[in-house]
Tab-separated table of C-alpha atoms and ligand atoms in Angstrom:
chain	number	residue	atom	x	y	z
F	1	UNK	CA	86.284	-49.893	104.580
F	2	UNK	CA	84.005	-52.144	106.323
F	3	UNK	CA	80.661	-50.388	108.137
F	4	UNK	CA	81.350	-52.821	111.369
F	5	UNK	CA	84.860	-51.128	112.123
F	6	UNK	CA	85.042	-49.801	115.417
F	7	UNK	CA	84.539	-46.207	116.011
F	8	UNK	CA	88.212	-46.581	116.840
F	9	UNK	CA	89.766	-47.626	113.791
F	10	UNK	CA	87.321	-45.782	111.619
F	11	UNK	CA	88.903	-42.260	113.319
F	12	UNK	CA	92.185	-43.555	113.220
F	13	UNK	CA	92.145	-44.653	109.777
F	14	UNK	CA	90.116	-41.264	108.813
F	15	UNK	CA	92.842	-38.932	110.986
F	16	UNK	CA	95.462	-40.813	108.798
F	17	UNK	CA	93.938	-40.274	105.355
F	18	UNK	CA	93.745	-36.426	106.276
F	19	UNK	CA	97.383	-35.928	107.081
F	20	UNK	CA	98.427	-37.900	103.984
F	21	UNK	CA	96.379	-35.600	101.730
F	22	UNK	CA	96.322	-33.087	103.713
F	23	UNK	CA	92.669	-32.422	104.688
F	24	UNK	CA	89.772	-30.566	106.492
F	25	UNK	CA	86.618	-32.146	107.405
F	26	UNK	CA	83.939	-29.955	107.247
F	27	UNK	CA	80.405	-31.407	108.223
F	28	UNK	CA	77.100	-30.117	108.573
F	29	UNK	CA	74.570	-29.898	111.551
F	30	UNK	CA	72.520	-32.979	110.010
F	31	UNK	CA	75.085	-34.943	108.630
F	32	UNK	CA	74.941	-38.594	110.565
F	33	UNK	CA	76.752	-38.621	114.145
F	34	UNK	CA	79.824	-41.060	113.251
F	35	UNK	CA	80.126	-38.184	110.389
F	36	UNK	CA	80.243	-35.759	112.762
F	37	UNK	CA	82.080	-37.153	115.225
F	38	UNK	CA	85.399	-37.238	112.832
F	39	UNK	CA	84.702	-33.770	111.354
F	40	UNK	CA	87.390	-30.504	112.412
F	41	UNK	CA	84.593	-28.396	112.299
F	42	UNK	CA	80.304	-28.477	112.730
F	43	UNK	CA	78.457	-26.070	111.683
F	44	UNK	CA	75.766	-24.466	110.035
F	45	UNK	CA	76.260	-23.146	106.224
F	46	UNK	CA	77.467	-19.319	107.438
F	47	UNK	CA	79.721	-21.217	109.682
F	48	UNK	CA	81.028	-23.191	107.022
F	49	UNK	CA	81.586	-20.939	103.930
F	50	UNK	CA	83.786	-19.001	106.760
F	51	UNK	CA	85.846	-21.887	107.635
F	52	UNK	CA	85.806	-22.991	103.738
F	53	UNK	CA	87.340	-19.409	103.198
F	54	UNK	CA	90.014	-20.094	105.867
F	55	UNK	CA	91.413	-23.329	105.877
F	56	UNK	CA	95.016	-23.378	105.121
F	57	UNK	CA	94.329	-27.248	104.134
F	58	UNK	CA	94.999	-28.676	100.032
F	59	UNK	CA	91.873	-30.597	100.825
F	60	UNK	CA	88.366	-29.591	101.774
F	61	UNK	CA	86.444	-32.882	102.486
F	62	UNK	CA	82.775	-31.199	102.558
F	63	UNK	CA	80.278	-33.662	104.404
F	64	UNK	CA	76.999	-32.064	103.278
F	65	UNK	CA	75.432	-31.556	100.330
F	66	UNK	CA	76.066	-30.586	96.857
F	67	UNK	CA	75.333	-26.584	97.028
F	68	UNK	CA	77.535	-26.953	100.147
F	69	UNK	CA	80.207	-27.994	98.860
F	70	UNK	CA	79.871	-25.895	95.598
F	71	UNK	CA	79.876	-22.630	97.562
F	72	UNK	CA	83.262	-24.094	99.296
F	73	UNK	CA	84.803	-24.583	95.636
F	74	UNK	CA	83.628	-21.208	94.694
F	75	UNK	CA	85.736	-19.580	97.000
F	76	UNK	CA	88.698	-22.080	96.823
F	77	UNK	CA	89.176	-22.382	92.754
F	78	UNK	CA	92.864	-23.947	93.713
F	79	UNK	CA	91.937	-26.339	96.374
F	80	UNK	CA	90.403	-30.056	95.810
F	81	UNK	CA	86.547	-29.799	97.229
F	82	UNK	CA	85.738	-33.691	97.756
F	83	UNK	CA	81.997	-34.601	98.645
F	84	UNK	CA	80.859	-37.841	99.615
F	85	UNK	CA	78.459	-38.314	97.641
F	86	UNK	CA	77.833	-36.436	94.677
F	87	UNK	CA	73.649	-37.560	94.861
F	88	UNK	CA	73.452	-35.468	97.795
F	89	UNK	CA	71.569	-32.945	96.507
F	90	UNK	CA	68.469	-30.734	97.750
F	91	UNK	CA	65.125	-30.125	97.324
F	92	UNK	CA	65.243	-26.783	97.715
F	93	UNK	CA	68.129	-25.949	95.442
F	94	UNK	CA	66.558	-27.629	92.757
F	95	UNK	CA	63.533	-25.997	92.987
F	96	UNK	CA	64.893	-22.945	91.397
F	97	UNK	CA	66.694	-24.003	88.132
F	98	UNK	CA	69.243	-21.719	86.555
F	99	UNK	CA	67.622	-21.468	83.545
F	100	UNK	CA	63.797	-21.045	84.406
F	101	UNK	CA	65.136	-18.029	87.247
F	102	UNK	CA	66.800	-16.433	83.955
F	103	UNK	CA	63.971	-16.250	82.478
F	104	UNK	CA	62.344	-14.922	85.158
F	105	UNK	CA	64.554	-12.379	85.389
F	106	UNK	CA	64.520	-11.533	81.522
F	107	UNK	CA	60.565	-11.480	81.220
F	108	UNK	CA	60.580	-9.166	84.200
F	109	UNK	CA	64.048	-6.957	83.185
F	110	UNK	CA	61.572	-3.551	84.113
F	111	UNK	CA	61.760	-4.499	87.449
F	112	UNK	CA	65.593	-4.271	87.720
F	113	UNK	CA	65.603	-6.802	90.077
F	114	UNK	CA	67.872	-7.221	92.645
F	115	UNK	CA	68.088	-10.920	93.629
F	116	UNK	CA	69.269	-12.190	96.860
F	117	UNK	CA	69.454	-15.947	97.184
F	118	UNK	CA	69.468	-17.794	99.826
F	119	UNK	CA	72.671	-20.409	100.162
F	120	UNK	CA	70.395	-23.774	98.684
F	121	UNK	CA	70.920	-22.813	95.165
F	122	UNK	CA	73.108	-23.715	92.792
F	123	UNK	CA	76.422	-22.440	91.720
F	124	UNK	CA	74.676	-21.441	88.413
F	125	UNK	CA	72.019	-19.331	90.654
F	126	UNK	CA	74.102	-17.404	92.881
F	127	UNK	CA	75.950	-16.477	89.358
F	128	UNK	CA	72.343	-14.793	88.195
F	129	UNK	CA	72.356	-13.191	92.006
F	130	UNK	CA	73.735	-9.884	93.342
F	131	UNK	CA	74.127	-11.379	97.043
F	132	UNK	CA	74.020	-14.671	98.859
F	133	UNK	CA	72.528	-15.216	102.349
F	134	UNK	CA	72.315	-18.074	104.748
F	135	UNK	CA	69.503	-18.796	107.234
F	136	UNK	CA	71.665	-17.659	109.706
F	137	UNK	CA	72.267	-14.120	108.488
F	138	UNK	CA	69.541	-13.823	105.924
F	139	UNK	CA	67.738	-10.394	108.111
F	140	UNK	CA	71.323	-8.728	108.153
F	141	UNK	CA	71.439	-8.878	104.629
F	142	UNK	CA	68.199	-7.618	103.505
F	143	UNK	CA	68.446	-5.091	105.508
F	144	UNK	CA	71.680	-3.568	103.544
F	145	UNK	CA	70.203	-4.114	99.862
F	146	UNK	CA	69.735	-0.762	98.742
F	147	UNK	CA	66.053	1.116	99.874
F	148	UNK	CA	65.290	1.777	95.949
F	149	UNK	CA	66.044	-1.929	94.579
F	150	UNK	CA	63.218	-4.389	94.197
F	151	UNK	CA	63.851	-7.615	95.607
F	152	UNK	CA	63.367	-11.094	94.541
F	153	UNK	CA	64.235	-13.677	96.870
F	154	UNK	CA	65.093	-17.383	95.794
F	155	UNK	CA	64.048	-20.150	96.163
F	156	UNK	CA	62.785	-20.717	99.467
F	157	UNK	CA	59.706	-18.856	100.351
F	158	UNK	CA	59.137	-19.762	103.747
F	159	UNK	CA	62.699	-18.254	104.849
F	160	UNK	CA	61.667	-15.587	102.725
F	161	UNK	CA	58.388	-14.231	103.722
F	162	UNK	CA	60.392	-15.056	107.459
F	163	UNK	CA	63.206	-12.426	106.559
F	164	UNK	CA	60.228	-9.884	106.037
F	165	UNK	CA	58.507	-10.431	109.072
F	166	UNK	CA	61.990	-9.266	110.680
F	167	UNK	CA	62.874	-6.463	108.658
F	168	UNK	CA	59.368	-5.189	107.185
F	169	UNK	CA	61.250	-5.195	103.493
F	170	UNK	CA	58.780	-6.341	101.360
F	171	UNK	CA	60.281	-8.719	98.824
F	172	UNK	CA	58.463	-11.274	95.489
F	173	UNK	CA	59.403	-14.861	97.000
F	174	UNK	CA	60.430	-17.931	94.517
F	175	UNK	CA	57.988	-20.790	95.385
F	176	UNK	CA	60.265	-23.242	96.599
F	177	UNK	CA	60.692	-25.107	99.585
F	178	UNK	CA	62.656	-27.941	101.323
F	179	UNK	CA	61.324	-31.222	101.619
F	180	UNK	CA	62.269	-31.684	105.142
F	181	UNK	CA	60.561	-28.565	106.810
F	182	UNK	CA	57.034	-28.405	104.842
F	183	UNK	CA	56.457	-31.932	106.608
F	184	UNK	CA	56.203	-29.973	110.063
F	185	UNK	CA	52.413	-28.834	110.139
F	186	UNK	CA	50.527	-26.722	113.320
F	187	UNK	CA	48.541	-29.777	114.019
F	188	UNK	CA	51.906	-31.724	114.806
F	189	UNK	CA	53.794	-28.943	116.506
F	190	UNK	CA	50.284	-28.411	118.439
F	191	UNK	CA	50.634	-32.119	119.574
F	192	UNK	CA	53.957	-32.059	120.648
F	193	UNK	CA	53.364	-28.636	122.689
F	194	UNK	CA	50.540	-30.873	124.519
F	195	UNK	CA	52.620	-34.001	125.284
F	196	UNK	CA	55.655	-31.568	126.499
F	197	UNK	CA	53.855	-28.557	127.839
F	198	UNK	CA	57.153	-27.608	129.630
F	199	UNK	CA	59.540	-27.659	126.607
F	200	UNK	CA	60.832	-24.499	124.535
F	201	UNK	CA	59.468	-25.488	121.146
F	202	UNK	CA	62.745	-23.793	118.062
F	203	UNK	CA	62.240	-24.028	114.565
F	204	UNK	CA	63.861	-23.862	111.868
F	205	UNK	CA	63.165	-21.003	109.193
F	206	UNK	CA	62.443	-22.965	106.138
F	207	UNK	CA	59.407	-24.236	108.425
F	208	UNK	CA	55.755	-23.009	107.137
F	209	UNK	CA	54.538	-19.227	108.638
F	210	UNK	CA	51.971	-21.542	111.194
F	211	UNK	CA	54.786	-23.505	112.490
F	212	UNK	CA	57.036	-20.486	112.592
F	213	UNK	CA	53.911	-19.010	114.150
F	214	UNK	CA	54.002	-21.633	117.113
F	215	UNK	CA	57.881	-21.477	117.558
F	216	UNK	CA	59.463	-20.263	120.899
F	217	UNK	CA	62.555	-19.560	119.018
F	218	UNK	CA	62.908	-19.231	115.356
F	219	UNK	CA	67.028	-19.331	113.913
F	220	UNK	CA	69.885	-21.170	112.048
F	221	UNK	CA	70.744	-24.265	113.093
F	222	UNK	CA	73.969	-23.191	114.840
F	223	UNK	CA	71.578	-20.266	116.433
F	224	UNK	CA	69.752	-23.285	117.635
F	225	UNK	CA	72.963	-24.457	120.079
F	226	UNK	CA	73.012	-20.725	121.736
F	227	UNK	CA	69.526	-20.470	122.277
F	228	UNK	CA	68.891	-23.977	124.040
F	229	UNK	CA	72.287	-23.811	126.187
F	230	UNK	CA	71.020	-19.745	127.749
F	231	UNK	CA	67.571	-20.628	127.980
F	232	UNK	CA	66.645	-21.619	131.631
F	233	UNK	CA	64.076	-24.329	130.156
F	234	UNK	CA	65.228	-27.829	130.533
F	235	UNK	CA	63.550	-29.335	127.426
F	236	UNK	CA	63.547	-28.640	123.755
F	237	UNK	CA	61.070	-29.367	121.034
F	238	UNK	CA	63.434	-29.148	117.857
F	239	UNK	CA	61.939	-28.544	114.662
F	240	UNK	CA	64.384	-29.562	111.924
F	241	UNK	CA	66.011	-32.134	110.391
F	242	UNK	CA	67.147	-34.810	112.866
F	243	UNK	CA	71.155	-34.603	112.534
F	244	UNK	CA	70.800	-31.284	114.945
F	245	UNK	CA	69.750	-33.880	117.843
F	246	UNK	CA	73.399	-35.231	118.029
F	247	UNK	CA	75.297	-32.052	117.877
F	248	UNK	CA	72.788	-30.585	120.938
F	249	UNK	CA	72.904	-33.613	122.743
F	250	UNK	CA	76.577	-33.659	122.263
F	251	UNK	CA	77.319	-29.571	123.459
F	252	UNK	CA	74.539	-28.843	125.340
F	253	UNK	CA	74.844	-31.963	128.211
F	254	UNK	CA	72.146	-32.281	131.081
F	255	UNK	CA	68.834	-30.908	128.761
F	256	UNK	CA	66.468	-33.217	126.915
F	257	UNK	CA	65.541	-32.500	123.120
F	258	UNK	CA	62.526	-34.130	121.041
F	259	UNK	CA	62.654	-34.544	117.466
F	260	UNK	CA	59.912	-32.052	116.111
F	261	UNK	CA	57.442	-34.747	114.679
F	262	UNK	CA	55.551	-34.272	111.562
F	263	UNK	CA	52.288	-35.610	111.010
F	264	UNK	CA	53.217	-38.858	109.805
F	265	UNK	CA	56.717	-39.546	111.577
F	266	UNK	CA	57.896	-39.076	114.999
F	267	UNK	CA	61.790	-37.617	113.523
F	268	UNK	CA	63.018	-36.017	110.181
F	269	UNK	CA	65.737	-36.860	108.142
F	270	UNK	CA	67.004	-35.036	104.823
F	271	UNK	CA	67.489	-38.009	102.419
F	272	UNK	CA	70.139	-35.802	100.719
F	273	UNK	CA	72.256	-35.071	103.729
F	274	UNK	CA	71.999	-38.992	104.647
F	275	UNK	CA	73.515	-40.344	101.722
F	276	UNK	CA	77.027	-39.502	102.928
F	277	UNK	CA	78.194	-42.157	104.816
F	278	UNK	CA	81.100	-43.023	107.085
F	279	UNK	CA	82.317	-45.630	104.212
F	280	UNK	CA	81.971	-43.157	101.877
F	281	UNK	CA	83.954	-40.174	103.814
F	282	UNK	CA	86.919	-42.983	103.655
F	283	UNK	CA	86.755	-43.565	100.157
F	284	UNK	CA	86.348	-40.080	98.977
F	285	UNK	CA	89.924	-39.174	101.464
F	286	UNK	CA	91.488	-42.330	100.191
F	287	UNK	CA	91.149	-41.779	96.360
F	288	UNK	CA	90.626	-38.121	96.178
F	289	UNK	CA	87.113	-38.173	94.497
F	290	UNK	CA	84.330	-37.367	93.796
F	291	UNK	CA	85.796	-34.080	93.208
F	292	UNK	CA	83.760	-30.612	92.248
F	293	UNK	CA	84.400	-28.897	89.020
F	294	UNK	CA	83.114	-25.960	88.429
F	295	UNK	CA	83.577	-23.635	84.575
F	296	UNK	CA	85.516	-20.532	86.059
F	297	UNK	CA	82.915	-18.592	83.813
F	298	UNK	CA	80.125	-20.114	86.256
F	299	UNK	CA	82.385	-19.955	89.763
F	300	UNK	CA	83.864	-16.424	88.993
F	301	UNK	CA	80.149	-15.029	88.992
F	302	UNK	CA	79.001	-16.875	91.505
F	303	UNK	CA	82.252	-15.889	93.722
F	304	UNK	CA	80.799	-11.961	93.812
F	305	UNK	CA	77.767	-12.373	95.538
F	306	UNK	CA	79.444	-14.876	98.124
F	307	UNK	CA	82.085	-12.375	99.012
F	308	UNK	CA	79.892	-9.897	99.061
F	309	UNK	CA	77.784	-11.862	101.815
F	310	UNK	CA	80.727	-12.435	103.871
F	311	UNK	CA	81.582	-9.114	104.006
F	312	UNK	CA	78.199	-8.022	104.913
F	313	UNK	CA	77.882	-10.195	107.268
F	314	UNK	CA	81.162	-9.912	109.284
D	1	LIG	P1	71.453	-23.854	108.254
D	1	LIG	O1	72.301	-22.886	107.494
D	1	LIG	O2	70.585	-23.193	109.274
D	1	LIG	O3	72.287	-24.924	108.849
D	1	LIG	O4	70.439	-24.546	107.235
D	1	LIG	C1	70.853	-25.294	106.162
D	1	LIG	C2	69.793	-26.160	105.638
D	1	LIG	O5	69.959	-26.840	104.646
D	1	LIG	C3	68.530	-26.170	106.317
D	1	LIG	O6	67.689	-27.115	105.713
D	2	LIG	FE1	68.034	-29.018	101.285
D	2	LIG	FE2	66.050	-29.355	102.982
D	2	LIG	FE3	68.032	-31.110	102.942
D	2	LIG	FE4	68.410	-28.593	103.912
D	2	LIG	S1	67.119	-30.206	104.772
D	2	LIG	S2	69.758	-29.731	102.531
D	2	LIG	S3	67.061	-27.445	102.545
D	2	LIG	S4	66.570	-30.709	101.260
């Protein structure tokens, strides 16, 4: 496929690709706008595991990134899960590595542990975990983990210590964090708040506790679309990666929104989420690959915490 196709083509050649292999496009909130554009369904991660659960489709084309995609596999053993990219990766995910969270959780067996991870983590994680949560329901499901349990949340503290400022559970927080979010820093949310003293200023979660501090609003990325089409203010600060821009601009028509600016760039992107490209969406429909595999040892254990998050959460 060549990148100077029209928009035109590019969809029509896309929408034909799907029927022959009979596929869903599933994107996420910071995938690139073309990517977007061409997707069935936008959405955040809860939003997505629930339409990976439903499809009806042979095909789930997952534009996203690896755990993403993963979680969609884990709960569709008999479909074909097809991402982009298989580089796209994150930070986040691999800051908690199967093997060093076992051991964790084997030098620390006294305190029967009961792990919730957050959805950034790998398949081989949320197989070590007793539930999964997203950003989006995260509170909800802290809030049902048994009073007498211990938790340990992985792997990203700042959503973390986040969920216990909601729900006053105290819990031991992994040390990770995403690459994106620990760019945004109180001096540049400060600035921004002084060059657009009228705009609502959101954040995202996995932002540090001084940003989160500063936030008007502080929720998922599909949260994000509620909040700034009911508020009454006209202008938006948003602090997260900059895919969200397009998908506000796109639904919420007639408001302004500012990239949240860090202190050494004016915008955001998540070099994972950016390596899927419109070329490569038509590639991976066209010859079925790169596919993900998962050992049904690994996706069978990792399926039981997932369903037992989408329960929860319904
Ligand atoms: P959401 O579930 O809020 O879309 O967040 C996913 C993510 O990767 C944030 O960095
Ligand atoms: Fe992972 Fe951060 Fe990219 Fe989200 S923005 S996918 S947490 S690296």
């Amino acid at each position: 496929m060549n990148a100077s196709k029209p928009s035109s083509d590019l969809n029509a050649e896309i929408l034909a690709l799907k029927k022959e292999r009979d596929a869903v496009i599933l994107a996420h909130n910071y995938q690139l706008p073309e990517i977007q554009d061409v997707a069935d369904y936008v959405g955040d991660s809860l939003g997505l595991s629930y339409r990976a659960q439903e499809t009806g489709a042979k095909t789930i084309l997952f534009c996203g990134v690896h755990f993403m995609a993963e979680t969609a596999k884990i709960i569709n053993p008999a479909k074909t899960v097809l991402l982009p990219d298989l580089d796209a990766g994150c930070s986040l995910s691999d800051s908690c590595p199967a093997d060093m969270l076992r051991a964790f959780l084997e030098s620390n067996r006294d305190k029967d542990y009961y792990v919730v991870a957050y959805i950034n983590c790998s398949a081989a994680v949320k197989a070590l975990s007793d539930v999964i949560c997203t950003s989006g329901n995260a509170a909800r499901i802290v809030s049902r983990v048994p009073q007498d349990r211990r938790i340990l949340f992985v792997p990203d503290q700042n959503l973390g210590a986040w969920v216990t400022e909601q729900t006053g559970r105290p819990m031991d927080l992994w040390q990770g964090n995403c690459h994106v979010h620990v760019e945004f820093t109180r001096e540049s949310i400060e600035k921004a708040r002084a060059q657009y003293p009228e705009a609502k200023v959101v954040a995202h979660p996995e932002c540090p506790y001084a940003v989160r501090l500063l936030a008007d609003e502080v929720c998922s990325t599909e949260k994000m679309v509620a909040y700034c089409r009911e508020s009454n203010a006209k202008t938006f600060v948003v602090v997260t990666e900059s895919g969200m821009l397009h998908r506000l601009r796109k639904e919420v028509p007639g408001k302004v929104f500012i990239p949240g600016p860090t202190d050494n760039c004016a915008c955001s992107d998540c070099r994972f989420m950016k390596m899927n490209t419109p070329d490569k969406v038509v590639a991976a429909l066209r010859h079925g690959r790169p596919e993900i595999t998962l050992t049904e040892n690994v996706r069978r254990a990792a399926e039981a915490p997932l369903l037992r998050m989408l329960e929860w959460s319904r």
